[in-house]
Tab-separated table of C-alpha atoms (C1' of nucleotides) in Angstrom:
chain	number	residue	atom	x	y	z
A	338	MET	CA	-0.414	28.749	43.140
A	339	SER	CA	-3.217	27.978	40.878
A	340	LEU	CA	-2.043	26.335	37.438
A	341	HIS	CA	-3.323	27.091	34.100
A	342	GLN	CA	-3.354	25.175	30.951
A	343	SER	CA	-0.327	27.090	29.639
A	344	THR	CA	1.714	26.567	32.682
A	345	VAL	CA	1.240	22.825	32.534
A	346	VAL	CA	2.018	22.662	28.776
A	347	GLU	CA	5.110	24.643	29.323
A	348	ALA	CA	6.242	22.505	32.157
A	349	ALA	CA	5.446	19.501	30.147
A	350	LEU	CA	7.860	20.915	27.452
A	351	ARG	CA	10.480	21.340	29.846
A	352	PHE	CA	9.933	17.929	31.372
A	353	LEU	CA	10.097	16.536	27.773
A	354	ASP	CA	13.440	18.147	27.089
A	355	SER	CA	15.133	16.975	30.268
A	356	GLU	CA	13.529	13.468	30.635
A	357	GLY	CA	12.027	12.526	27.421
A	358	LEU	CA	8.502	11.348	26.440
A	359	ASP	CA	8.863	7.861	27.922
A	360	GLN	CA	9.384	9.300	31.374
A	361	LEU	CA	6.494	11.787	31.084
A	362	THR	CA	3.849	10.427	33.291
A	363	MET	CA	0.944	12.393	35.083
A	364	ARG	CA	2.529	11.759	38.456
A	365	ARG	CA	6.033	12.857	37.494
A	366	LEU	CA	4.703	15.899	35.516
A	367	GLY	CA	2.636	16.898	38.455
A	368	ALA	CA	5.816	16.492	40.759
A	369	ALA	CA	7.456	18.843	38.556
A	370	LEU	CA	4.654	21.291	39.272
A	371	ASN	CA	4.652	20.581	43.012
A	372	VAL	CA	1.391	19.132	42.686
A	373	HIS	CA	0.012	15.497	42.714
A	374	GLY	CA	-0.687	13.586	39.562
A	375	GLY	CA	-4.558	13.697	39.968
A	376	ALA	CA	-4.530	17.557	40.365
A	377	LEU	CA	-3.670	17.844	36.569
A	378	TYR	CA	-7.222	16.552	35.768
A	379	ARG	CA	-8.659	19.838	36.820
A	380	HIS	CA	-7.039	21.296	33.686
A	381	PHE	CA	-7.118	18.462	31.257
A	382	PRO	CA	-9.686	15.686	30.861
A	383	ASN	CA	-6.938	13.098	30.331
A	384	LYS	CA	-3.389	12.639	29.329
A	385	GLU	CA	-4.046	12.487	25.649
A	386	THR	CA	-5.696	16.032	25.557
A	387	LEU	CA	-2.713	17.250	27.544
A	388	LEU	CA	-0.277	15.889	24.927
A	389	ASP	CA	-2.424	17.186	22.133
A	390	ALA	CA	-1.972	20.662	23.761
A	391	VAL	CA	1.892	20.127	23.913
A	392	ALA	CA	1.955	18.978	20.349
A	393	ASP	CA	0.141	22.223	19.260
A	394	LYS	CA	2.320	24.248	21.229
A	395	ILE	CA	5.400	22.543	19.399
A	396	VAL	CA	4.065	23.671	15.940
A	397	GLU	CA	3.013	27.018	17.163
A	398	ASP	CA	4.843	29.224	14.464
A	399	MET	CA	4.063	27.208	11.435
A	400	GLY	CA	1.589	30.026	10.376
A	401	ALA	CA	4.010	32.838	10.236
A	402	PRO	CA	3.986	34.788	7.043
A	403	LEU	CA	6.018	33.386	4.142
A	404	PRO	CA	8.500	35.544	2.077
A	405	GLU	CA	7.244	36.242	-1.519
A	406	VAL	CA	9.290	33.679	-3.304
A	407	PRO	CA	8.279	31.135	-5.942
A	408	TRP	CA	5.964	28.595	-4.541
A	409	PRO	CA	8.363	25.518	-4.767
A	410	ASP	CA	10.686	27.616	-2.357
A	411	GLN	CA	7.660	28.353	-0.172
A	412	VAL	CA	6.782	24.690	0.053
A	413	GLN	CA	10.452	23.899	0.911
A	414	LEU	CA	10.413	26.458	3.560
A	415	LEU	CA	7.373	25.357	5.158
A	416	ALA	CA	8.775	21.653	5.355
A	417	GLU	CA	12.020	23.058	7.020
A	418	ARG	CA	10.049	25.081	9.355
A	419	LEU	CA	8.039	22.051	10.552
A	420	ARG	CA	11.235	20.030	10.941
A	421	ALA	CA	12.858	22.854	12.872
A	422	ALA	CA	9.768	22.951	15.164
A	423	LEU	CA	9.724	19.127	15.738
A	424	LEU	CA	13.413	19.014	16.442
A	425	ARG	CA	13.413	21.907	18.843
A	426	HIS	CA	12.178	19.725	21.793
A	427	ARG	CA	13.220	16.261	22.703
A	428	ASP	CA	10.858	13.552	21.134
A	429	GLY	CA	9.019	16.407	19.681
A	430	ALA	CA	8.141	14.413	16.529
A	431	ARG	CA	6.856	11.452	18.561
A	432	VAL	CA	4.552	13.667	20.524
A	433	VAL	CA	3.150	15.400	17.360
A	434	ALA	CA	2.835	11.892	15.718
A	435	GLY	CA	0.783	10.918	18.729
A	436	THR	CA	-1.808	13.579	18.169
A	437	PHE	CA	-5.119	12.644	17.040
A	438	ALA	CA	-7.125	15.776	17.299
A	439	PRO	CA	-5.318	18.463	15.331
A	440	GLY	CA	-4.903	21.798	17.234
A	441	ALA	CA	-5.256	25.424	16.188
A	442	ASN	CA	-1.748	25.742	15.032
A	443	THR	CA	-1.739	22.586	13.254
A	444	ILE	CA	-4.793	23.711	11.318
A	445	ILE	CA	-3.345	27.175	10.563
A	446	GLY	CA	-0.102	25.534	9.240
A	447	SER	CA	-1.999	23.096	7.087
A	448	ASP	CA	-4.191	25.817	5.710
A	449	LEU	CA	-1.164	28.035	4.810
A	450	THR	CA	0.331	25.167	3.081
A	451	ILE	CA	-2.799	24.421	1.115
A	452	GLN	CA	-3.098	28.050	-0.040
A	453	VAL	CA	0.293	28.122	-1.304
A	454	LEU	CA	-0.432	24.951	-3.310
A	455	CYS	CA	-3.526	26.298	-4.640
A	456	ARG	CA	-1.964	29.471	-5.594
A	457	ALA	CA	0.597	27.300	-7.546
A	458	GLY	CA	-2.387	25.940	-9.461
A	459	PHE	CA	-3.304	22.711	-7.484
A	460	PRO	CA	-6.969	21.993	-7.002
A	461	PRO	CA	-7.777	22.297	-3.323
A	462	ALA	CA	-8.417	18.529	-2.944
A	463	GLN	CA	-5.035	17.601	-4.314
A	464	ALA	CA	-3.470	20.544	-2.386
A	465	GLY	CA	-4.902	18.889	0.769
A	466	TRP	CA	-3.329	15.358	-0.151
A	467	VAL	CA	0.035	17.022	-1.037
A	468	THR	CA	0.037	18.727	2.239
A	469	PHE	CA	-0.502	15.573	4.298
A	470	SER	CA	1.989	13.686	2.205
A	471	LEU	CA	4.594	16.339	2.897
A	472	PHE	CA	3.586	16.279	6.547
A	473	TYR	CA	4.208	12.530	6.839
A	474	TYR	CA	7.701	12.824	5.242
A	475	VAL	CA	8.816	15.562	7.558
A	476	LEU	CA	7.368	13.654	10.625
A	477	GLY	CA	8.766	10.357	9.708
A	478	HIS	CA	12.083	11.887	9.129
A	479	ALA	CA	12.164	13.680	12.393
A	480	ILE	CA	10.989	10.639	14.411
A	481	GLU	CA	13.784	8.532	12.792
A	482	GLU	CA	16.167	11.355	13.514
A	483	GLN	CA	15.281	11.741	17.161
A	484	ALA	CA	15.107	8.007	17.768
A	485	GLN	CA	18.695	7.584	16.831
A	486	LEU	CA	19.697	10.308	19.107
A	487	ARG	CA	19.179	7.919	22.029
A	488	LEU	CA	20.397	4.561	20.747
A	489	PRO	CA	23.220	2.748	21.904
A	490	THR	CA	26.151	3.489	19.493
A	491	ASP	CA	27.849	0.335	20.542
A	492	ASP	CA	25.513	-1.721	18.502
A	493	ASP	CA	25.626	-0.838	14.808
A	494	TRP	CA	23.493	-2.055	11.940
A	495	ARG	CA	26.223	-4.542	10.838
A	496	ASP	CA	26.022	-6.366	14.041
A	497	ARG	CA	22.257	-6.702	14.040
A	498	THR	CA	22.209	-7.716	10.547
A	499	GLU	CA	24.859	-10.504	11.179
A	500	ARG	CA	22.872	-11.772	14.182
A	501	LEU	CA	19.873	-12.198	11.893
A	502	ASP	CA	21.897	-14.152	9.414
A	503	VAL	CA	20.733	-11.871	6.616
A	504	GLN	CA	23.012	-11.541	3.557
A	505	VAL	CA	22.920	-8.012	2.292
A	506	SER	CA	24.265	-6.482	-0.932
A	507	PRO	CA	27.218	-4.178	-1.009
A	508	GLN	CA	25.052	-1.350	-2.034
A	509	TYR	CA	23.025	-1.849	1.085
A	510	GLU	CA	26.167	-1.655	3.151
A	511	VAL	CA	27.214	1.663	1.618
A	512	ALA	CA	23.867	3.057	1.932
A	513	LEU	CA	23.646	2.150	5.486
A	514	ASP	CA	26.909	3.442	6.503
A	515	SER	CA	26.004	6.707	4.716
A	516	LEU	CA	22.700	6.842	6.791
A	517	SER	CA	24.616	6.905	10.075
A	518	GLY	CA	27.443	9.024	8.795
A	519	THR	CA	25.962	12.026	7.048
A	520	ASP	CA	24.138	15.107	8.296
A	521	PRO	CA	20.464	14.357	8.922
A	522	GLY	CA	19.553	17.865	7.453
A	523	GLU	CA	21.162	17.036	4.256
A	524	ARG	CA	19.326	13.761	3.921
A	525	PHE	CA	16.100	15.713	4.694
A	526	ALA	CA	16.801	18.263	2.105
A	527	TYR	CA	17.571	15.646	-0.439
A	528	GLY	CA	14.122	13.951	-0.062
A	529	LEU	CA	12.375	17.223	0.161
A	530	GLN	CA	13.868	18.235	-3.204
A	531	ILE	CA	12.635	14.955	-4.810
A	532	PHE	CA	9.267	15.762	-3.514
A	533	VAL	CA	9.220	19.373	-4.601
A	534	THR	CA	10.741	18.450	-7.921
A	535	GLY	CA	7.924	15.986	-8.450
A	536	LEU	CA	5.426	18.555	-7.524
A	537	ARG	CA	6.772	21.116	-10.116
A	538	HIS	CA	6.501	18.535	-12.723
A	539	ILE	CA	2.899	17.151	-11.671
A	540	GLN	CA	1.589	20.525	-11.677
A	541	LYS	CA	3.277	21.778	-14.816
A	542	PRO	CA	3.962	18.819	-17.147
A	543	PRO	CA	7.566	18.436	-18.473
A	544	ALA	CA	8.259	21.471	-20.555
A	545	ALA	CA	10.541	24.259	-20.631
A	546	GLU	CA	13.584	24.666	-18.639
A	547	ALA	CA	16.141	22.226	-17.507
A	548	ASP	CA	17.075	22.655	-13.876
A	549	THR	CA	19.347	19.815	-12.952
A	550	SER	CA	19.634	20.124	-9.213
A	551	GLY	CA	19.899	22.781	-6.729
A	552	THR	CA	17.081	24.592	-5.055
A	553	GLY	CA	14.203	25.040	-7.222
A	554	THR	CA	14.162	28.632	-8.280
A	555	SER	CA	11.724	28.390	-10.993
A	556	GLY	CA	10.482	31.771	-12.461
A	557	THR	CA	7.750	33.771	-11.617
A	558	GLU	CA	4.449	32.123	-10.484
A	559	PRO	CA	1.295	34.081	-11.405
A	560	LEU	CA	-2.077	33.167	-10.205
A	561	GLU	CA	-3.387	30.648	-12.643
A	562	SER	CA	-6.484	28.866	-13.225
A	563	PRO	CA	-6.369	25.515	-11.595
A	564	ARG	CA	-6.127	23.197	-14.450
A	565	GLN	CA	-4.433	19.911	-13.940
A	566	GLU	CA	-4.217	16.737	-15.764
A	567	GLN	CA	-3.304	13.607	-13.787
A	568	GLY	CA	-1.604	10.798	-15.535
A	569	ARG	CA	-1.526	7.286	-14.117
B	1384	MET	CA	1.511	-27.468	25.166
B	1385	SER	CA	4.694	-25.642	24.585
B	1386	LEU	CA	4.830	-22.335	22.685
B	1387	HIS	CA	7.188	-21.375	20.059
B	1388	GLN	CA	8.065	-17.837	19.082
B	1389	SER	CA	6.186	-18.222	15.791
B	1390	THR	CA	3.072	-19.415	17.608
B	1391	VAL	CA	3.229	-16.327	19.867
B	1392	VAL	CA	3.646	-14.058	16.824
B	1393	GLU	CA	0.845	-15.524	15.028
B	1394	ALA	CA	-1.369	-15.309	18.032
B	1395	ALA	CA	-0.336	-11.723	18.362
B	1396	LEU	CA	-1.374	-10.928	14.917
B	1397	ARG	CA	-4.713	-12.405	15.386
B	1398	PHE	CA	-5.251	-10.656	18.573
B	1399	LEU	CA	-4.350	-7.410	16.804
B	1400	ASP	CA	-7.014	-8.006	14.078
B	1401	SER	CA	-9.632	-8.599	16.562
B	1402	GLU	CA	-8.774	-6.406	19.442
B	1403	GLY	CA	-6.296	-3.724	18.230
B	1404	LEU	CA	-2.904	-2.869	19.445
B	1405	ASP	CA	-4.246	-0.860	22.585
B	1406	GLN	CA	-5.647	-3.980	23.915
B	1407	LEU	CA	-2.574	-5.932	23.288
B	1408	THR	CA	-1.077	-6.528	26.791
B	1409	MET	CA	1.120	-9.454	27.727
B	1410	ARG	CA	-1.394	-10.663	30.001
B	1411	ARG	CA	-4.213	-10.677	27.509
B	1412	LEU	CA	-1.992	-12.092	24.872
B	1413	GLY	CA	-1.080	-14.932	27.166
B	1414	ALA	CA	-4.781	-15.458	27.860
B	1415	ALA	CA	-5.286	-15.932	24.383
B	1416	LEU	CA	-2.750	-18.717	24.398
B	1417	ASN	CA	-4.142	-20.165	27.592
B	1418	VAL	CA	-1.114	-19.077	29.483
B	1419	HIS	CA	-0.274	-16.590	32.077
B	1420	GLY	CA	1.333	-13.230	30.941
B	1421	GLY	CA	4.686	-14.110	32.567
B	1422	ALA	CA	4.970	-17.283	30.565
B	1423	LEU	CA	5.641	-15.140	27.386
B	1424	TYR	CA	8.989	-14.074	28.919
B	1425	ARG	CA	10.266	-17.616	28.188
B	1426	HIS	CA	10.061	-16.800	24.582
B	1427	PHE	CA	10.693	-13.236	24.243
B	1428	PRO	CA	12.848	-11.065	26.509
B	1429	ASN	CA	10.215	-8.228	26.739
B	1430	LYS	CA	7.255	-6.835	25.113
B	1431	GLU	CA	9.184	-4.772	22.573
B	1432	THR	CA	11.125	-7.501	21.214
B	1433	LEU	CA	7.719	-9.397	20.771
B	1434	LEU	CA	6.251	-6.564	18.913
B	1435	ASP	CA	9.589	-6.150	16.695
B	1436	ALA	CA	8.942	-9.859	15.726
B	1437	VAL	CA	5.373	-9.137	14.960
B	1438	ALA	CA	6.407	-6.092	12.841
B	1439	ASP	CA	8.782	-8.095	10.912
B	1440	LYS	CA	6.125	-10.743	10.201
B	1441	ILE	CA	3.858	-8.050	8.904
B	1442	VAL	CA	6.385	-7.030	6.167
B	1443	GLU	CA	7.460	-10.585	5.498
B	1444	ASP	CA	6.825	-10.660	1.845
B	1445	MET	CA	8.339	-7.354	0.828
B	1446	GLY	CA	11.470	-9.210	-0.635
B	1447	ALA	CA	9.562	-11.276	-3.311
B	1448	PRO	CA	11.050	-10.829	-6.788
B	1449	LEU	CA	9.807	-7.961	-9.053
B	1450	PRO	CA	8.666	-8.052	-12.287
B	1451	GLU	CA	11.031	-6.682	-15.048
B	1452	VAL	CA	9.423	-3.346	-15.496
B	1453	PRO	CA	11.170	0.035	-15.796
B	1454	TRP	CA	12.520	1.074	-12.408
B	1455	PRO	CA	10.029	3.721	-11.510
B	1456	ASP	CA	7.373	1.304	-11.799
B	1457	GLN	CA	9.243	-1.121	-9.527
B	1458	VAL	CA	9.620	1.573	-6.917
B	1459	GLN	CA	5.925	2.296	-7.159
B	1460	LEU	CA	5.206	-1.533	-6.889
B	1461	LEU	CA	7.364	-1.783	-3.741
B	1462	ALA	CA	5.644	1.167	-2.166
B	1463	GLU	CA	2.307	-0.360	-2.825
B	1464	ARG	CA	3.480	-3.689	-1.574
B	1465	LEU	CA	4.459	-2.166	1.705
B	1466	ARG	CA	1.089	-0.294	2.036
B	1467	ALA	CA	-0.727	-3.513	1.423
B	1468	ALA	CA	1.219	-5.398	4.076
B	1469	LEU	CA	0.726	-2.567	6.697
B	1470	LEU	CA	-2.968	-2.517	6.057
B	1471	ARG	CA	-3.479	-6.214	6.121
B	1472	HIS	CA	-3.567	-6.224	9.911
B	1473	ARG	CA	-5.292	-3.876	12.180
B	1474	ASP	CA	-2.915	-1.286	13.475
B	1475	GLY	CA	-0.264	-2.924	11.461
B	1476	ALA	CA	1.445	0.646	10.450
B	1477	ARG	CA	1.484	1.600	14.095
B	1478	VAL	CA	3.005	-1.564	14.992
B	1479	VAL	CA	5.751	-1.365	12.358
B	1480	ALA	CA	6.274	2.294	13.329
B	1481	GLY	CA	7.016	1.478	16.788
B	1482	THR	CA	9.783	-0.938	15.764
B	1483	PHE	CA	13.222	0.203	16.675
B	1484	ALA	CA	15.340	-2.858	15.663
B	1485	PRO	CA	14.717	-3.680	12.045
B	1486	GLY	CA	13.992	-7.299	11.626
B	1487	ALA	CA	15.183	-9.634	8.704
B	1488	ASN	CA	12.378	-8.812	6.491
B	1489	THR	CA	12.638	-5.154	6.811
B	1490	ILE	CA	16.225	-5.389	5.817
B	1491	ILE	CA	15.498	-7.571	2.825
B	1492	GLY	CA	12.911	-5.203	1.706
B	1493	SER	CA	15.170	-2.227	2.010
B	1494	ASP	CA	17.844	-3.904	0.415
B	1495	LEU	CA	15.723	-4.753	-2.542
B	1496	THR	CA	14.434	-1.134	-2.858
B	1497	ILE	CA	18.204	0.141	-2.722
B	1498	GLN	CA	19.131	-2.198	-5.469
B	1499	VAL	CA	16.412	-1.008	-7.832
B	1500	LEU	CA	17.506	2.525	-7.229
B	1501	CYS	CA	21.264	1.867	-7.743
B	1502	ARG	CA	20.292	0.133	-10.964
B	1503	ALA	CA	18.445	3.176	-11.865
B	1504	GLY	CA	21.521	5.129	-11.504
B	1505	PHE	CA	21.352	6.466	-8.020
B	1506	PRO	CA	24.567	6.355	-5.933
B	1507	PRO	CA	24.132	3.838	-2.961
B	1508	ALA	CA	24.040	6.571	-0.283
B	1509	GLN	CA	21.219	8.455	-2.009
B	1510	ALA	CA	19.514	5.251	-2.895
B	1511	GLY	CA	19.352	4.638	0.933
B	1512	TRP	CA	17.967	8.036	1.695
B	1513	VAL	CA	15.362	7.663	-0.880
B	1514	THR	CA	14.395	4.428	0.430
B	1515	PHE	CA	13.897	5.693	3.763
B	1516	SER	CA	11.979	8.752	2.603
B	1517	LEU	CA	9.602	6.368	0.745
B	1518	PHE	CA	9.206	4.209	3.738
B	1519	TYR	CA	8.291	7.272	5.849
B	1520	TYR	CA	5.648	8.379	3.342
B	1521	VAL	CA	4.117	4.965	3.066
B	1522	LEU	CA	4.072	4.357	6.791
B	1523	GLY	CA	2.686	7.745	7.497
B	1524	HIS	CA	-0.073	7.544	5.080
B	1525	ALA	CA	-0.992	3.959	6.496
B	1526	ILE	CA	-0.924	5.277	10.069
B	1527	GLU	CA	-3.319	7.969	9.340
B	1528	GLU	CA	-5.487	5.672	7.236
B	1529	GLN	CA	-5.777	3.190	10.055
B	1530	ALA	CA	-6.324	5.822	12.598
B	1531	GLN	CA	-9.273	7.166	10.822
B	1532	LEU	CA	-10.810	3.717	10.871
B	1533	ARG	CA	-11.615	4.012	14.445
B	1534	LEU	CA	-12.508	7.574	14.952
B	1535	PRO	CA	-15.963	8.622	15.920
B	1536	THR	CA	-17.648	9.762	12.716
B	1537	ASP	CA	-19.999	11.851	14.574
B	1538	ASP	CA	-17.358	14.498	15.206
B	1539	ASP	CA	-16.045	15.789	11.904
B	1540	TRP	CA	-13.188	18.309	11.331
B	1541	ARG	CA	-15.620	21.166	10.869
B	1542	ASP	CA	-16.957	20.916	14.438
B	1543	ARG	CA	-13.370	20.637	15.837
B	1544	THR	CA	-12.266	23.690	13.909
B	1545	GLU	CA	-15.220	25.878	15.101
B	1546	ARG	CA	-14.550	24.954	18.642
B	1547	LEU	CA	-11.022	26.093	18.320
B	1548	ASP	CA	-12.037	29.370	16.870
B	1549	VAL	CA	-9.875	29.058	14.052
B	1550	GLN	CA	-10.780	30.606	10.713
B	1551	VAL	CA	-9.857	28.710	7.690
B	1552	SER	CA	-9.712	29.283	3.995
B	1553	PRO	CA	-12.367	28.154	1.652
B	1554	GLN	CA	-9.602	26.010	-0.080
B	1555	TYR	CA	-8.922	24.339	3.189
B	1556	GLU	CA	-12.559	23.398	3.559
B	1557	VAL	CA	-12.583	21.855	0.191
B	1558	ALA	CA	-9.330	20.005	0.868
B	1559	LEU	CA	-10.453	18.536	4.398
B	1560	ASP	CA	-13.722	17.404	2.756
B	1561	SER	CA	-11.943	15.800	0.079
B	1562	LEU	CA	-9.650	13.925	2.604
B	1563	SER	CA	-12.516	12.248	4.264
B	1564	GLY	CA	-14.600	11.719	1.134
B	1565	THR	CA	-12.023	10.194	-1.309
B	1566	ASP	CA	-10.447	6.720	-1.620
B	1567	PRO	CA	-7.355	6.545	0.381
B	1568	GLY	CA	-5.711	4.291	-2.197
B	1569	GLU	CA	-6.242	7.169	-4.554
B	1570	ARG	CA	-4.650	9.707	-2.339
B	1571	PHE	CA	-1.698	7.326	-1.791
B	1572	ALA	CA	-1.258	6.773	-5.399
B	1573	TYR	CA	-1.357	10.654	-6.003
B	1574	GLY	CA	1.535	11.322	-3.487
B	1575	LEU	CA	3.446	8.317	-4.553
B	1576	GLN	CA	3.363	9.507	-8.091
B	1577	ILE	CA	4.691	12.920	-7.119
B	1578	PHE	CA	7.593	11.212	-5.368
B	1579	VAL	CA	8.360	8.923	-8.192
B	1580	THR	CA	8.015	11.773	-10.712
B	1581	GLY	CA	10.549	13.717	-8.642
B	1582	LEU	CA	12.828	10.681	-8.506
B	1583	ARG	CA	12.902	10.453	-12.357
B	1584	HIS	CA	13.723	13.947	-12.754
B	1585	ILE	CA	16.526	13.985	-10.084
B	1586	GLN	CA	18.115	11.015	-11.529
B	1587	LYS	CA	17.801	12.005	-15.038
B	1588	PRO	CA	17.495	15.508	-15.649
B	1589	PRO	CA	14.861	16.390	-18.095
B	1590	ALA	CA	16.540	14.862	-21.144
B	1591	ALA	CA	15.464	12.155	-23.533
B	1592	GLU	CA	13.133	9.600	-21.926
B	1593	ALA	CA	13.167	6.046	-23.290
B	1594	ASP	CA	15.031	2.914	-22.793
B	1595	THR	CA	12.715	1.237	-20.305
B	1596	SER	CA	14.583	-1.824	-19.078
B	1597	GLY	CA	18.188	-2.670	-18.167
B	1598	THR	CA	19.384	0.896	-17.709
B	1599	GLY	CA	21.927	-0.538	-15.533
B	1600	THR	CA	25.035	1.626	-14.902
B	1601	SER	CA	27.586	-0.828	-15.878
B	1602	GLY	CA	27.148	-4.452	-15.581
B	1603	THR	CA	24.064	-6.674	-15.593
B	1604	GLU	CA	23.444	-7.716	-11.970
B	1605	PRO	CA	20.751	-10.005	-11.321
B	1606	LEU	CA	17.718	-8.612	-9.407
B	1607	GLU	CA	17.174	-10.711	-6.515
B	1608	SER	CA	16.347	-10.480	-2.825
B	1609	PRO	CA	19.442	-11.351	-0.691
B	1610	ARG	CA	19.395	-15.001	0.588
B	1611	GLN	CA	18.725	-15.743	4.091
B	1612	GLU	CA	20.257	-18.488	6.186
B	1613	GLN	CA	17.588	-20.229	8.313
B	1614	GLY	CA	17.948	-19.295	11.976
B	1615	ARG	CA	15.248	-17.805	14.260
C	1318	DA	C1'	-11.934	26.636	42.808
C	1319	DC	C1'	-8.229	23.890	43.441
C	1320	DC	C1'	-5.447	20.365	45.577
C	1321	DT	C1'	-4.447	16.023	48.643
C	1322	DG	C1'	-4.708	11.330	49.726
C	1323	DA	C1'	-6.236	7.317	48.813
C	1324	DA	C1'	-8.071	4.140	46.264
C	1325	DC	C1'	-9.262	1.186	41.519
C	1326	DA	C1'	-8.224	-1.348	37.893
C	1327	DC	C1'	-4.778	-2.098	35.465
C	1328	DC	C1'	0.450	-2.429	33.398
C	1329	DG	C1'	5.458	-4.732	32.261
C	1330	DT	C1'	8.367	-7.657	34.389
C	1331	DT	C1'	10.573	-10.849	37.760
C	1332	DC	C1'	11.164	-15.177	40.035
C	1333	DA	C1'	10.507	-18.958	43.481
C	1334	DA	C1'	7.874	-22.981	43.203
C	1335	DG	C1'	5.660	-26.526	40.940
C	1336	DT	C1'	5.144	-30.264	36.961
D	1237	DA	C1'	12.011	-26.953	29.944
D	1238	DC	C1'	8.055	-24.609	30.567
D	1239	DC	C1'	4.299	-22.807	33.302
D	1240	DT	C1'	1.863	-20.928	37.642
D	1241	DG	C1'	1.244	-17.827	41.322
D	1242	DA	C1'	2.320	-14.174	43.472
D	1243	DA	C1'	4.655	-10.367	43.839
D	1244	DC	C1'	7.193	-5.392	42.705
D	1245	DA	C1'	7.031	-1.020	41.092
D	1246	DC	C1'	4.628	1.314	38.504
D	1247	DC	C1'	0.387	3.429	35.375
D	1248	DG	C1'	-3.946	6.717	34.078
D	1249	DT	C1'	-7.889	8.063	36.228
D	1250	DT	C1'	-11.442	9.043	40.007
D	1251	DC	C1'	-13.257	11.076	43.892
D	1252	DA	C1'	-14.305	11.999	48.716
D	1253	DA	C1'	-12.457	15.113	51.655
D	1254	DG	C1'	-9.794	19.133	52.927
D	1255	DT	C1'	-8.404	24.284	52.413
DNA sequence: ACCTGAACACCGTTCAAGT
DNA sequence: ACCTGAACACCGTTCAAGT
C-alpha cells in the first residue's frame, strides 16, 4: 500500500477533524495511515511542507467562477467563501495561518480577488493590499471563532477580568457579553460590510446614492479606467 | 538570586529580540537567567502562561490617554499604536496572536477602543465587534510583516509560482511586486483607511459631515482608560 | 521504491533532593 | 522559598537495513 501525497493530505485533514491540530504529529498521522512516522518523509521533506499542502487543500475551491454581480458583492462573496473553507475543518484557520509558502489554490484565490478589484477600478498594487487586508480579517475572525469552540465554558471573561483586578466600563461588559452571545456569522458579516463599504467609498469618493445599510447592491459597474485619488 | 515574574518576562522579551520565538524554550530562557528550565515553573505554571504574560507586556501602553481629536482619528491612532507595539519586539505579533487568555493591558486597550466607538454612536455590541475586527486586521498585518523579515530573499514569489505551474494574471504580478516593494507602513495605513472610512459611513450614513469633537450620544463622559488595582 | 527500527537531539513538565 | 538534577513522555528528523 504505497502512499501518495494526496492520500497523506486527506488523512491529515481527517485527523485534524477528529483530533485537532495540537494532536497532529508525524508519528500519530503515520499511525493513522498504518505507517511509522519516519515513512512520511518519503512524501514530504518535513512537517511544515505537509501542513502547507493541507492548507492549500483547505482553500481549494476559492477560485471557482463568480456570479456576475456588482463588484462589492463579489468581494463579499469571496470573503464568505474563504470563511466557509476555513471553518469546514477543525483548526482550519490555524493551519492556513501557519502557512508560509502559498500554494496553488491560495494564489488562484488571490488572483481572482485582485482581478475583481482591478475591474472595480483599483490599481493593481492597491488591489493587492486590499486582498491581503481582507485575507487577514477573514483569517483572524475564523481563528478566533475556532479557538472559542474548544474553550472551557465554565470560565467566562467576567471571572478572568475580576481575577486580574481590571476595572472595565459598562460598555465593555455589554460588548463582551454580545461577543459570546451572538452568531459569529453575523459578527463576521458586520465587519465585512464595514470593510466593503469603506472600499466602495475609497474607490469612488462620496457622491451619489445614500445606501444606509444592508448588502451593498450598488448599481452597475462597467470597466473603468483605473483612476484613484487617495486622501490621507 | 531569586527571580520574579517581571524579571522572567523581561528576559523573555530580550531573548525574543535576539533569538526569536522559535528559539524560545523553557531551557534556553532559563539559561539566559542562569537557571535550569524547570526552575521557571516556580513562577509560571506553564509556558503558555509565561507567553501570555509576555504578550500582555508587549501591549502595555495601549491604554494611554488619547488626544481629543475626532473619533475616526482616535480609532486610527489606536490601530497605529497597536501596530507599533507589536513591531517593537521580534515576533511580537506572533506572540500576541498565540495568546488565549487576554491580560490586563489587552482588556484595557479593548475597553478604550470600545469607549471611543460608543462615544461615536455605535451600540456597545457593535463597538465590540468592530474592535475585534480592527484587532485582527492589525495583528494579521503585523504577523505578515514580521514573517517577511526572516524569509530568504533569494526566493521570490515568481519562482514559487512558476514551480507550482500556476498561471497568474498580469495584475497579480504587479500586485505582488508592489507588496514586496512598498513600505509596509503605507500598506497598513491604506487598509486602515478603508476600514475607518467604512466605519464612518456605517455609523453615520452619507449625510452632513462636520462637528468633529464631542459627538457624544447623550452625556459627556470622560475619556479615560479604566483604572487598575495593583496586583500581579 | 517504500517502509521499519532505532537512534539523535531536542522538547515541556514534574519532582525528589539539596541549600 | 527557590533551585538543581534527573527523569518521563514525548517531539521532528535521519538513516541504515530490510522487503
